[in-house]
Amino acid sequence: MENYTQTSTDFILQGLFPPSRVGLILFTFTITVFLMALAGNLCMVLLILLDAHLHTPMYLLLSQLSLLDLIYVCTTVPKMASGFLSGNKSISFIGCYIQSFFFSNIACSEALILMSMAYDRYIAICFPLHYSVRMSNRMCLLLIAGSLAVGFFNGCAHTLYVFHLPYCEHRVTNHFFCNVPAMSNIACTDTRVYEYILTLCASLILLIPFLGTLLSYGLVLRAVYYMRSREGRKKAYSTCSTHLTVVTFYYAPFAYTYVRPKSLRSPGEDKVLAVFYTIITPMLNPVIYSLRNKKVTGALGRESQRICAVKM
């Protein structure tokens, strides 16, 4: 019997899985993916922090992506797991507010970080002799700071609005975390205008970085096409394909969820798609970058040898 005890300010998250054997199997799989995402992203952050060979703009941006993914999974999954295991699916007002803020913040920041990574590859491949000037560590830090600032503003704007809406006594949300659209659905007021604004904002947040990324890689592919070195073309294609894989995994479920009109969306679909960009994509990012990147695997080998030498 599930416990839905709540105070007057609590919300209820219906969760992701039914309380059944199938739900337990899916829950176990999800927790396994969560632990892999946690370990992979934490490893990437620490590896880039500790290895001096990776203190370059490309890897600084990658470490920021891993850090954002780390916060992503820690914001949503533990509460979902707690609710499934205990049966108590209530979440406090402040807990819901924090979840909503971090989700809106990181979703926007990560899109801009991915665009910055595309710009970094554009400069590295199209202007290799000017890379250290055009993409210095200072420029990299400015791109990171700008991405986080825009994400912070986006998170504040949406979260403050949604949590100032009047909510009825029945506060059951058909989701596994406090997502802004899901919260607006249970408000006791007409939110159609806000939903149009949300769709517009989501379209801009996705479209502008996506177009920036496409432009960067379009110019990269054009430069690669005219390269005389076969080895250079192969290396450039490998680097670009890695990044484009990550971009595809990030944008596809987001665009399908937020750009479509509300009438074409369903809570069930939204929850399944949310699993992709909150759990599966954060798990895949470090795997994609580490397995296909010789510098990362080399750094991992050096740090492993260093740890073994210290133990001996």
CSV table of N, CA, C and O in Angstrom, one decimal, residues 122-175:
chain,number,residue,atom,x,y,z
A,122,TYR,N,35.4,24.0,-34.4
A,122,TYR,CA,35.5,24.8,-35.6
A,122,TYR,C,36.8,25.6,-35.6
A,122,TYR,O,37.5,25.6,-36.7
A,123,ILE,N,37.2,26.2,-34.5
A,123,ILE,CA,38.4,27.0,-34.5
A,123,ILE,C,39.6,26.1,-34.6
A,123,ILE,O,40.6,26.4,-35.3
A,124,ALA,N,39.6,24.9,-33.9
A,124,ALA,CA,40.7,24.0,-33.9
A,124,ALA,C,41.0,23.4,-35.3
A,124,ALA,O,42.1,23.2,-35.7
A,125,ILE,N,39.9,23.2,-36.1
A,125,ILE,CA,40.1,22.6,-37.4
A,125,ILE,C,40.2,23.6,-38.5
A,125,ILE,O,41.0,23.4,-39.4
A,126,CYS,N,39.5,24.7,-38.5
A,126,CYS,CA,39.5,25.7,-39.5
A,126,CYS,C,40.6,26.7,-39.3
A,126,CYS,O,41.1,27.3,-40.3
A,127,PHE,N,41.0,27.0,-38.1
A,127,PHE,CA,42.1,28.0,-37.8
A,127,PHE,C,43.1,27.4,-36.8
A,127,PHE,O,43.2,27.9,-35.7
A,128,PRO,N,43.8,26.3,-37.1
A,128,PRO,CA,44.6,25.7,-36.2
A,128,PRO,C,45.8,26.5,-35.7
A,128,PRO,O,46.2,26.4,-34.6
A,129,LEU,N,46.3,27.4,-36.6
A,129,LEU,CA,47.4,28.3,-36.2
A,129,LEU,C,47.0,29.4,-35.3
A,129,LEU,O,47.9,29.9,-34.6
A,130,HIS,N,45.7,29.7,-35.3
A,130,HIS,CA,45.2,30.8,-34.4
A,130,HIS,C,44.4,30.3,-33.2
A,130,HIS,O,43.8,31.1,-32.5
A,131,TYR,N,44.5,29.0,-33.0
A,131,TYR,CA,43.7,28.4,-32.0
A,131,TYR,C,44.0,28.9,-30.6
A,131,TYR,O,43.1,29.2,-29.8
A,132,SER,N,45.3,29.0,-30.3
A,132,SER,CA,45.6,29.4,-28.9
A,132,SER,C,45.2,30.9,-28.7
A,132,SER,O,45.0,31.3,-27.5
A,133,VAL,N,45.0,31.7,-29.7
A,133,VAL,CA,44.6,33.1,-29.5
A,133,VAL,C,43.1,33.2,-29.5
A,133,VAL,O,42.5,33.8,-28.6
A,134,ARG,N,42.4,32.5,-30.5
A,134,ARG,CA,41.0,32.6,-30.6
A,134,ARG,C,40.3,31.8,-29.5
A,134,ARG,O,39.1,32.1,-29.1
A,135,MET,N,40.9,30.7,-29.0
A,135,MET,CA,40.2,29.9,-28.1
A,135,MET,C,41.2,29.7,-26.9
A,135,MET,O,41.6,28.5,-26.5
A,136,SER,N,41.5,30.8,-26.2
A,136,SER,CA,42.4,30.7,-25.1
A,136,SER,C,41.6,30.2,-23.9
A,136,SER,O,40.3,30.1,-23.9
A,137,ASN,N,42.3,29.9,-22.8
A,137,ASN,CA,41.6,29.5,-21.6
A,137,ASN,C,40.6,30.6,-21.0
A,137,ASN,O,39.6,30.3,-20.5
A,138,ARG,N,41.0,31.8,-21.2
A,138,ARG,CA,40.2,32.9,-20.8
A,138,ARG,C,38.9,32.9,-21.6
A,138,ARG,O,37.8,33.1,-21.0
A,139,MET,N,39.0,32.7,-22.9
A,139,MET,CA,37.8,32.7,-23.8
A,139,MET,C,36.9,31.5,-23.4
A,139,MET,O,35.7,31.6,-23.4
A,140,CYS,N,37.6,30.4,-23.1
A,140,CYS,CA,36.8,29.2,-22.7
A,140,CYS,C,36.0,29.5,-21.4
A,140,CYS,O,34.9,29.1,-21.3
A,141,LEU,N,36.7,30.1,-20.4
A,141,LEU,CA,36.0,30.4,-19.2
A,141,LEU,C,34.9,31.4,-19.4
A,141,LEU,O,33.8,31.3,-18.7
A,142,LEU,N,35.0,32.3,-20.3
A,142,LEU,CA,33.9,33.3,-20.6
A,142,LEU,C,32.7,32.5,-21.2
A,142,LEU,O,31.6,32.9,-20.9
A,143,LEU,N,33.0,31.6,-22.1
A,143,LEU,CA,31.9,30.8,-22.7
A,143,LEU,C,31.2,30.0,-21.6
A,143,LEU,O,29.9,29.9,-21.6
A,144,ILE,N,31.9,29.4,-20.7
A,144,ILE,CA,31.3,28.6,-19.6
A,144,ILE,C,30.5,29.5,-18.7
A,144,ILE,O,29.4,29.2,-18.4
A,145,ALA,N,31.1,30.7,-18.3
A,145,ALA,CA,30.4,31.6,-17.4
A,145,ALA,C,29.1,32.1,-18.1
A,145,ALA,O,28.1,32.3,-17.5
A,146,GLY,N,29.2,32.4,-19.4
A,146,GLY,CA,28.0,32.9,-20.1
A,146,GLY,C,26.9,31.9,-20.2
A,146,GLY,O,25.7,32.2,-20.0
A,147,SER,N,27.3,30.6,-20.4
A,147,SER,CA,26.3,29.5,-20.5
A,147,SER,C,25.6,29.3,-19.2
A,147,SER,O,24.4,29.2,-19.1
A,148,LEU,N,26.4,29.4,-18.1
A,148,LEU,CA,25.8,29.2,-16.8
A,148,LEU,C,24.9,30.4,-16.4
A,148,LEU,O,23.9,30.2,-15.7
A,149,ALA,N,25.3,31.6,-16.8
A,149,ALA,CA,24.5,32.8,-16.5
A,149,ALA,C,23.2,32.7,-17.2
A,149,ALA,O,22.1,33.0,-16.5
A,150,VAL,N,23.2,32.4,-18.4
A,150,VAL,CA,21.9,32.3,-19.2
A,150,VAL,C,21.1,31.2,-18.6
A,150,VAL,O,19.8,31.3,-18.5
A,151,GLY,N,21.7,30.0,-18.3
A,151,GLY,CA,20.9,29.0,-17.7
A,151,GLY,C,20.3,29.3,-16.3
A,151,GLY,O,19.2,29.0,-16.0
A,152,PHE,N,21.1,30.1,-15.5
A,152,PHE,CA,20.6,30.5,-14.2
A,152,PHE,C,19.4,31.5,-14.4
A,152,PHE,O,18.4,31.3,-13.7
A,153,PHE,N,19.5,32.4,-15.3
A,153,PHE,CA,18.3,33.3,-15.6
A,153,PHE,C,17.1,32.5,-16.1
A,153,PHE,O,16.0,32.8,-15.6
A,154,ASN,N,17.3,31.5,-17.0
A,154,ASN,CA,16.2,30.7,-17.5
A,154,ASN,C,15.6,29.9,-16.3
A,154,ASN,O,14.3,29.9,-16.2
A,155,GLY,N,16.4,29.3,-15.5
A,155,GLY,CA,15.9,28.6,-14.4
A,155,GLY,C,15.1,29.4,-13.4
A,155,GLY,O,14.0,29.1,-12.9
A,156,CYS,N,15.6,30.6,-13.1
A,156,CYS,CA,14.9,31.6,-12.2
A,156,CYS,C,13.6,32.0,-12.8
A,156,CYS,O,12.6,32.0,-12.1
A,157,ALA,N,13.6,32.4,-14.0
A,157,ALA,CA,12.4,32.9,-14.7
A,157,ALA,C,11.2,31.9,-14.6
A,157,ALA,O,10.1,32.3,-14.2
A,158,HIS,N,11.5,30.7,-15.1
A,158,HIS,CA,10.4,29.7,-15.2
A,158,HIS,C,10.0,29.2,-13.8
A,158,HIS,O,8.8,29.1,-13.5
A,159,THR,N,11.0,29.0,-12.9
A,159,THR,CA,10.6,28.4,-11.6
A,159,THR,C,9.9,29.4,-10.8
A,159,THR,O,8.9,29.1,-10.1
A,160,LEU,N,10.3,30.7,-10.8
A,160,LEU,CA,9.6,31.7,-10.0
A,160,LEU,C,8.2,31.9,-10.4
A,160,LEU,O,7.2,32.0,-9.6
A,161,TYR,N,7.9,31.8,-11.8
A,161,TYR,CA,6.6,32.0,-12.3
A,161,TYR,C,5.7,30.8,-11.9
A,161,TYR,O,4.6,30.9,-11.3
A,162,VAL,N,6.2,29.6,-12.1
A,162,VAL,CA,5.4,28.4,-11.9
A,162,VAL,C,5.1,28.2,-10.4
A,162,VAL,O,3.9,27.9,-10.1
A,163,PHE,N,6.0,28.5,-9.5
A,163,PHE,CA,5.7,28.3,-8.1
A,163,PHE,C,5.0,29.5,-7.4
A,163,PHE,O,4.8,29.5,-6.2
A,164,HIS,N,4.7,30.5,-8.2
A,164,HIS,CA,3.8,31.6,-7.8
A,164,HIS,C,2.3,31.4,-8.2
A,164,HIS,O,1.4,32.2,-7.9
A,165,LEU,N,2.1,30.3,-9.0
A,165,LEU,CA,0.8,30.0,-9.4
A,165,LEU,C,0.0,29.4,-8.3
A,165,LEU,O,0.5,28.8,-7.4
A,166,PRO,N,-1.4,29.6,-8.3
A,166,PRO,CA,-2.2,29.0,-7.2
A,166,PRO,C,-2.4,27.5,-7.5
A,166,PRO,O,-2.7,27.1,-8.6
A,167,TYR,N,-2.2,26.7,-6.5
A,167,TYR,CA,-2.4,25.2,-6.7
A,167,TYR,C,-3.6,24.8,-5.8
A,167,TYR,O,-3.7,25.2,-4.7
A,168,CYS,N,-4.3,23.8,-6.3
A,168,CYS,CA,-5.5,23.3,-5.6
A,168,CYS,C,-5.0,22.3,-4.5
A,168,CYS,O,-3.8,22.0,-4.4
A,169,GLU,N,-5.9,21.8,-3.7
A,169,GLU,CA,-5.5,20.9,-2.6
A,169,GLU,C,-4.9,19.6,-3.2
A,169,GLU,O,-4.0,19.0,-2.7
A,170,HIS,N,-5.5,19.2,-4.4
A,170,HIS,CA,-5.0,18.0,-5.0
A,170,HIS,C,-3.8,18.3,-5.9
A,170,HIS,O,-3.9,18.9,-6.9
A,171,ARG,N,-2.6,17.9,-5.4
A,171,ARG,CA,-1.4,18.3,-6.0
A,171,ARG,C,-0.6,17.1,-6.5
A,171,ARG,O,0.6,16.9,-6.3
A,172,VAL,N,-1.3,16.3,-7.3
A,172,VAL,CA,-0.6,15.1,-7.9
A,172,VAL,C,-0.1,15.4,-9.2
A,172,VAL,O,-0.8,15.8,-10.1
A,173,THR,N,1.2,15.2,-9.4
A,173,THR,CA,1.9,15.5,-10.7
A,173,THR,C,2.2,14.2,-11.4
A,173,THR,O,2.9,13.3,-10.8
A,174,ASN,N,1.8,14.0,-12.6
A,174,ASN,CA,2.1,12.8,-13.4
A,174,ASN,C,3.5,12.9,-14.0
A,174,ASN,O,3.7,13.0,-15.2
A,175,HIS,N,4.5,12.8,-13.1
A,175,HIS,CA,5.9,12.8,-13.6
A,175,HIS,C,6.7,12.2,-12.4
A,175,HIS,O,6.2,11.9,-11.4
